[in-house]
Each structure stands twice: as structure tokens, then as C-alpha cells.
PDB file of N, CA and C in Angstrom:
ATOM      1  N   MET A   9      21.620  25.543 -21.380  1.00 69.00           N
ATOM      2  CA  MET A   9      22.308  24.700 -22.328  1.00 69.00           C
ATOM      3  C   MET A   9      21.994  23.247 -22.004  1.00 69.00           C
ATOM      4  N   MET A  10      21.613  22.504 -23.008  1.00 76.00           N
ATOM      5  CA  MET A  10      21.265  21.096 -22.812  1.00 76.00           C
ATOM      6  C   MET A  10      22.551  20.255 -22.669  1.00 76.00           C
ATOM      7  N   PRO A  11      22.556  19.323 -21.733  1.00 74.00           N
ATOM      8  CA  PRO A  11      23.740  18.450 -21.630  1.00 74.00           C
ATOM      9  C   PRO A  11      23.802  17.496 -22.813  1.00 74.00           C
ATOM     10  N   THR A  12      24.979  17.274 -23.290  1.00 80.00           N
ATOM     11  CA  THR A  12      25.172  16.337 -24.388  1.00 80.00           C
ATOM     12  C   THR A  12      25.502  14.967 -23.815  1.00 80.00           C
ATOM     13  N   ILE A  13      25.623  13.990 -24.706  1.00 78.00           N
ATOM     14  CA  ILE A  13      25.938  12.634 -24.252  1.00 78.00           C
ATOM     15  C   ILE A  13      27.317  12.595 -23.606  1.00 78.00           C
ATOM     16  N   ASN A  14      28.221  13.439 -24.063  1.00 81.00           N
ATOM     17  CA  ASN A  14      29.568  13.490 -23.460  1.00 81.00           C
ATOM     18  C   ASN A  14      29.497  13.970 -22.022  1.00 81.00           C
ATOM     19  N   ASP A  15      28.601  14.921 -21.739  1.00 76.00           N
ATOM     20  CA  ASP A  15      28.434  15.399 -20.363  1.00 76.00           C
ATOM     21  C   ASP A  15      27.872  14.323 -19.458  1.00 76.00           C
ATOM     22  N   LEU A  16      26.939  13.524 -20.007  1.00 73.00           N
ATOM     23  CA  LEU A  16      26.308  12.482 -19.186  1.00 73.00           C
ATOM     24  C   LEU A  16      27.239  11.298 -18.940  1.00 73.00           C
ATOM     25  N   MET A  17      28.194  11.097 -19.806  1.00 81.00           N
ATOM     26  CA  MET A  17      29.110   9.985 -19.644  1.00 81.00           C
ATOM     27  C   MET A  17      30.405  10.362 -18.957  1.00 81.00           C
ATOM     28  N   ALA A  18      30.491  11.592 -18.477  1.00 85.00           N
ATOM     29  CA  ALA A  18      31.669  12.033 -17.753  1.00 85.00           C
ATOM     30  C   ALA A  18      31.812  11.211 -16.468  1.00 85.00           C
ATOM     31  N   PRO A  19      33.053  10.979 -16.011  1.00 87.00           N
ATOM     32  CA  PRO A  19      33.243  10.143 -14.810  1.00 87.00           C
ATOM     33  C   PRO A  19      32.534  10.671 -13.578  1.00 87.00           C
ATOM     34  N   ASP A  20      32.512  11.992 -13.412  1.00 87.00           N
ATOM     35  CA  ASP A  20      31.812  12.540 -12.239  1.00 87.00           C
ATOM     36  C   ASP A  20      30.310  12.301 -12.313  1.00 87.00           C
ATOM     37  N   MET A  21      29.749  12.456 -13.509  1.00 87.00           N
ATOM     38  CA  MET A  21      28.298  12.233 -13.649  1.00 87.00           C
ATOM     39  C   MET A  21      27.972  10.745 -13.441  1.00 87.00           C
ATOM     40  N   GLN A  22      28.860   9.867 -13.858  1.00 89.00           N
ATOM     41  CA  GLN A  22      28.631   8.435 -13.638  1.00 89.00           C
ATOM     42  C   GLN A  22      28.610   8.115 -12.140  1.00 89.00           C
ATOM     43  N   LYS A  23      29.508   8.732 -11.379  1.00 91.00           N
ATOM     44  CA  LYS A  23      29.521   8.493  -9.921  1.00 91.00           C
ATOM     45  C   LYS A  23      28.240   8.996  -9.273  1.00 91.00           C
ATOM     46  N   ILE A  24      27.747  10.153  -9.768  1.00 91.00           N
ATOM     47  CA  ILE A  24      26.518  10.688  -9.196  1.00 91.00           C
ATOM     48  C   ILE A  24      25.344   9.795  -9.535  1.00 91.00           C
ATOM     49  N   MET A  25      25.250   9.373 -10.782  1.00 91.00           N
ATOM     50  CA  MET A  25      24.108   8.568 -11.207  1.00 91.00           C
ATOM     51  C   MET A  25      24.118   7.177 -10.601  1.00 91.00           C
ATOM     52  N   LEU A  26      25.305   6.598 -10.366  1.00 92.00           N
ATOM     53  CA  LEU A  26      25.356   5.278  -9.761  1.00 92.00           C
ATOM     54  C   LEU A  26      24.827   5.276  -8.337  1.00 92.00           C
ATOM     55  N   PHE A  27      24.853   6.445  -7.675  1.00 94.00           N
ATOM     56  CA  PHE A  27      24.268   6.537  -6.347  1.00 94.00           C
ATOM     57  C   PHE A  27      22.798   6.968  -6.412  1.00 94.00           C
ATOM     58  N   VAL A  28      22.502   7.932  -7.268  1.00 95.00           N
ATOM     59  CA  VAL A  28      21.171   8.544  -7.266  1.00 95.00           C
ATOM     60  C   VAL A  28      20.104   7.599  -7.796  1.00 95.00           C
ATOM     61  N   VAL A  29      20.405   6.821  -8.827  1.00 95.00           N
ATOM     62  CA  VAL A  29      19.379   5.947  -9.399  1.00 95.00           C
ATOM     63  C   VAL A  29      18.915   4.898  -8.393  1.00 95.00           C
ATOM     64  N   PRO A  30      19.821   4.153  -7.684  1.00 95.00           N
ATOM     65  CA  PRO A  30      19.296   3.199  -6.696  1.00 95.00           C
ATOM     66  C   PRO A  30      18.630   3.918  -5.491  1.00 95.00           C
ATOM     67  N   ALA A  31      19.092   5.106  -5.158  1.00 96.00           N
ATOM     68  CA  ALA A  31      18.476   5.835  -4.051  1.00 96.00           C
ATOM     69  C   ALA A  31      17.048   6.240  -4.394  1.00 96.00           C
ATOM     70  N   ILE A  32      16.835   6.695  -5.617  1.00 96.00           N
ATOM     71  CA  ILE A  32      15.468   7.080  -6.041  1.00 96.00           C
ATOM     72  C   ILE A  32      14.583   5.821  -6.113  1.00 96.00           C
ATOM     73  N   ALA A  33      15.135   4.733  -6.613  1.00 96.00           N
ATOM     74  CA  ALA A  33      14.378   3.486  -6.658  1.00 96.00           C
ATOM     75  C   ALA A  33      14.019   3.007  -5.246  1.00 96.00           C
ATOM     76  N   LEU A  34      14.940   3.208  -4.303  1.00 95.00           N
ATOM     77  CA  LEU A  34      14.674   2.830  -2.910  1.00 95.00           C
ATOM     78  C   LEU A  34      13.513   3.635  -2.340  1.00 95.00           C
ATOM     79  N   VAL A  35      13.520   4.926  -2.584  1.00 96.00           N
ATOM     80  CA  VAL A  35      12.428   5.785  -2.073  1.00 96.00           C
ATOM     81  C   VAL A  35      11.106   5.424  -2.745  1.00 96.00           C
ATOM     82  N   ALA A  36      11.147   5.162  -4.050  1.00 95.00           N
ATOM     83  CA  ALA A  36       9.915   4.761  -4.741  1.00 95.00           C
ATOM     84  C   ALA A  36       9.394   3.415  -4.224  1.00 95.00           C
ATOM     85  N   GLY A  37      10.298   2.460  -4.019  1.00 94.00           N
ATOM     86  CA  GLY A  37       9.889   1.164  -3.497  1.00 94.00           C
ATOM     87  C   GLY A  37       9.335   1.247  -2.074  1.00 94.00           C
ATOM     88  N   LEU A  38       9.965   2.075  -1.264  1.00 94.00           N
ATOM     89  CA  LEU A  38       9.473   2.260   0.105  1.00 94.00           C
ATOM     90  C   LEU A  38       8.101   2.893   0.117  1.00 94.00           C
ATOM     91  N   THR A  39       7.891   3.874  -0.739  1.00 95.00           N
ATOM     92  CA  THR A  39       6.583   4.521  -0.833  1.00 95.00           C
ATOM     93  C   THR A  39       5.517   3.509  -1.280  1.00 95.00           C
ATOM     94  N   MET A  40       5.861   2.701  -2.261  1.00 93.00           N
ATOM     95  CA  MET A  40       4.887   1.705  -2.749  1.00 93.00           C
ATOM     96  C   MET A  40       4.607   0.661  -1.680  1.00 93.00           C
ATOM     97  N   ASN A  41       5.635   0.217  -0.954  1.00 93.00           N
ATOM     98  CA  ASN A  41       5.389  -0.768   0.099  1.00 93.00           C
ATOM     99  C   ASN A  41       4.562  -0.185   1.233  1.00 93.00           C
ATOM    100  N   LEU A  42       4.786   1.058   1.588  1.00 94.00           N
ATOM    101  CA  LEU A  42       4.016   1.663   2.674  1.00 94.00           C
ATOM    102  C   LEU A  42       2.548   1.899   2.254  1.00 94.00           C
ATOM    103  N   SER A  43       2.342   2.197   0.986  1.00 95.00           N
ATOM    104  CA  SER A  43       0.956   2.508   0.560  1.00 95.00           C
ATOM    105  C   SER A  43       0.163   1.243   0.228  1.00 95.00           C
ATOM    106  N   ARG A  44       0.833   0.204  -0.266  1.00 92.00           N
ATOM    107  CA  ARG A  44       0.096  -0.996  -0.713  1.00 92.00           C
ATOM    108  C   ARG A  44       0.314  -2.203   0.170  1.00 92.00           C
ATOM    109  N   GLY A  45       1.153  -2.074   1.162  1.00 90.00           N
ATOM    110  CA  GLY A  45       1.427  -3.213   2.038  1.00 90.00           C
ATOM    111  C   GLY A  45       2.701  -3.907   1.620  1.00 90.00           C
ATOM    112  N   PHE A  46       3.416  -4.390   2.601  1.00 90.00           N
ATOM    113  CA  PHE A  46       4.709  -5.032   2.363  1.00 90.00           C
ATOM    114  C   PHE A  46       4.540  -6.430   1.800  1.00 90.00           C
ATOM    115  N   SER A  47       5.394  -6.770   0.850  1.00 92.00           N
ATOM    116  CA  SER A  47       5.411  -8.113   0.289  1.00 92.00           C
ATOM    117  C   SER A  47       6.858  -8.592   0.319  1.00 92.00           C
ATOM    118  N   THR A  48       7.064  -9.860   0.097  1.00 93.00           N
ATOM    119  CA  THR A  48       8.417 -10.399   0.089  1.00 93.00           C
ATOM    120  C   THR A  48       9.250  -9.795  -1.038  1.00 93.00           C
ATOM    121  N   LEU A  49       8.671  -9.705  -2.204  1.00 93.00           N
ATOM    122  CA  LEU A  49       9.378  -9.145  -3.340  1.00 93.00           C
ATOM    123  C   LEU A  49       9.699  -7.652  -3.108  1.00 93.00           C
ATOM    124  N   GLY A  50       8.786  -6.941  -2.478  1.00 93.00           N
ATOM    125  CA  GLY A  50       9.016  -5.533  -2.168  1.00 93.00           C
ATOM    126  C   GLY A  50      10.164  -5.345  -1.186  1.00 93.00           C
ATOM    127  N   VAL A  51      10.229  -6.186  -0.194  1.00 94.00           N
ATOM    128  CA  VAL A  51      11.305  -6.094   0.806  1.00 94.00           C
ATOM    129  C   VAL A  51      12.644  -6.452   0.168  1.00 94.00           C
ATOM    130  N   VAL A  52      12.648  -7.467  -0.704  1.00 95.00           N
ATOM    131  CA  VAL A  52      13.872  -7.834  -1.419  1.00 95.00           C
ATOM    132  C   VAL A  52      14.338  -6.677  -2.284  1.00 95.00           C
ATOM    133  N   PHE A  53      13.420  -6.027  -2.971  1.00 95.00           N
ATOM    134  CA  PHE A  53      13.728  -4.874  -3.789  1.00 95.00           C
ATOM    135  C   PHE A  53      14.344  -3.743  -2.945  1.00 95.00           C
ATOM    136  N   LEU A  54      13.767  -3.481  -1.783  1.00 95.00           N
ATOM    137  CA  LEU A  54      14.301  -2.447  -0.893  1.00 95.00           C
ATOM    138  C   LEU A  54      15.717  -2.784  -0.443  1.00 95.00           C
ATOM    139  N   VAL A  55      15.956  -4.024  -0.095  1.00 96.00           N
ATOM    140  CA  VAL A  55      17.271  -4.422   0.389  1.00 96.00           C
ATOM    141  C   VAL A  55      18.308  -4.298  -0.743  1.00 96.00           C
ATOM    142  N   VAL A  56      17.956  -4.750  -1.934  1.00 96.00           N
ATOM    143  CA  VAL A  56      18.896  -4.677  -3.062  1.00 96.00           C
ATOM    144  C   VAL A  56      19.226  -3.244  -3.415  1.00 96.00           C
ATOM    145  N   CYS A  57      18.205  -2.398  -3.523  1.00 96.00           N
ATOM    146  CA  CYS A  57      18.427  -0.987  -3.848  1.00 96.00           C
ATOM    147  C   CYS A  57      19.193  -0.275  -2.736  1.00 96.00           C
ATOM    148  N   GLY A  58      18.868  -0.603  -1.487  1.00 95.00           N
ATOM    149  CA  GLY A  58      19.581   0.025  -0.366  1.00 95.00           C
ATOM    150  C   GLY A  58      21.055  -0.366  -0.337  1.00 95.00           C
ATOM    151  N   LEU A  59      21.339  -1.634  -0.584  1.00 96.00           N
ATOM    152  CA  LEU A  59      22.727  -2.076  -0.615  1.00 96.00           C
ATOM    153  C   LEU A  59      23.491  -1.481  -1.794  1.00 96.00           C
ATOM    154  N   ALA A  60      22.833  -1.354  -2.935  1.00 96.00           N
ATOM    155  CA  ALA A  60      23.481  -0.728  -4.091  1.00 96.00           C
ATOM    156  C   ALA A  60      23.783   0.733  -3.813  1.00 96.00           C
ATOM    157  N   ALA A  61      22.844   1.449  -3.211  1.00 95.00           N
ATOM    158  CA  ALA A  61      23.093   2.852  -2.891  1.00 95.00           C
ATOM    159  C   ALA A  61      24.208   2.990  -1.866  1.00 95.00           C
ATOM    160  N   LEU A  62      24.244   2.128  -0.870  1.00 95.00           N
ATOM    161  CA  LEU A  62      25.322   2.173   0.133  1.00 95.00           C
ATOM    162  C   LEU A  62      26.667   1.828  -0.471  1.00 95.00           C
ATOM    163  N   TYR A  63      26.679   0.927  -1.421  1.00 96.00           N
ATOM    164  CA  TYR A  63      27.913   0.519  -2.074  1.00 96.00           C
ATOM    165  C   TYR A  63      28.534   1.695  -2.857  1.00 96.00           C
ATOM    166  N   PHE A  64      27.710   2.481  -3.522  1.00 95.00           N
ATOM    167  CA  PHE A  64      28.209   3.578  -4.331  1.00 95.00           C
ATOM    168  C   PHE A  64      28.302   4.896  -3.557  1.00 95.00           C
ATOM    169  N   LEU A  65      27.897   4.937  -2.302  1.00 94.00           N
ATOM    170  CA  LEU A  65      27.937   6.169  -1.503  1.00 94.00           C
ATOM    171  C   LEU A  65      29.338   6.747  -1.330  1.00 94.00           C
ATOM    172  N   PRO A  66      30.383   5.972  -1.033  1.00 94.00           N
ATOM    173  CA  PRO A  66      31.704   6.566  -0.868  1.00 94.00           C
ATOM    174  C   PRO A  66      32.222   7.258  -2.148  1.00 94.00           C
ATOM    175  N   GLN A  67      31.956   6.658  -3.298  1.00 92.00           N
ATOM    176  CA  GLN A  67      32.374   7.298  -4.561  1.00 92.00           C
ATOM    177  C   GLN A  67      31.610   8.595  -4.772  1.00 92.00           C
ATOM    178  N   PHE A  68      30.336   8.633  -4.404  1.00 92.00           N
ATOM    179  CA  PHE A  68      29.539   9.832  -4.518  1.00 92.00           C
ATOM    180  C   PHE A  68      30.050  10.929  -3.591  1.00 92.00           C
ATOM    181  N   LEU A  69      30.398  10.567  -2.380  1.00 93.00           N
ATOM    182  CA  LEU A  69      30.832  11.557  -1.381  1.00 93.00           C
ATOM    183  C   LEU A  69      32.210  12.134  -1.703  1.00 93.00           C
ATOM    184  N   GLU A  70      33.054  11.388  -2.393  1.00 91.00           N
ATOM    185  CA  GLU A  70      34.393  11.928  -2.669  1.00 91.00           C
ATOM    186  C   GLU A  70      34.342  13.061  -3.724  1.00 91.00           C
ATOM    187  N   LEU A  71      33.191  13.224  -4.350  1.00 88.00           N
ATOM    188  CA  LEU A  71      33.050  14.350  -5.289  1.00 88.00           C
ATOM    189  C   LEU A  71      32.926  15.691  -4.556  1.00 88.00           C
ATOM    190  N   PHE A  72      32.471  15.651  -3.302  1.00 85.00           N
ATOM    191  CA  PHE A  72      32.219  16.899  -2.581  1.00 85.00           C
ATOM    192  C   PHE A  72      33.299  17.109  -1.574  1.00 85.00           C
TER     193      PHE A  72
END
């Protein structure tokens, strides 16, 4: 069954996505920095995504 927009906007799904999206961006940014070399903008991107993922981690963990 395909999720509807109501399923995606549910409070639990919002808590999951607020953690998962910055975490995936962090992994993608780290992979790109490791493969192409570190730059100032890349390190700033890693720090911002890492802090965002850490900020939303407690809300994510209270679901389990």
C-alpha cells in the first residue's frame, strides 16, 4: 500500500524525517569530501548537517 500525504505528515514520520534527512546529507557530504578532497564549504556543510542531526536525535529516539 502506498503511503498517502497524510501518512507522510504524521507527527511520528516528521520526527523520523527530521533526523534522517540531515543524517543522509551528512553521509553524502562526508563521502564527497573523502573522494574529492576537503574544502572549507564541505567542512561547513558537514558541521551544519551533523549539528542538525544531533539536534533532532532525542526526538527520533523517543519513538523507540
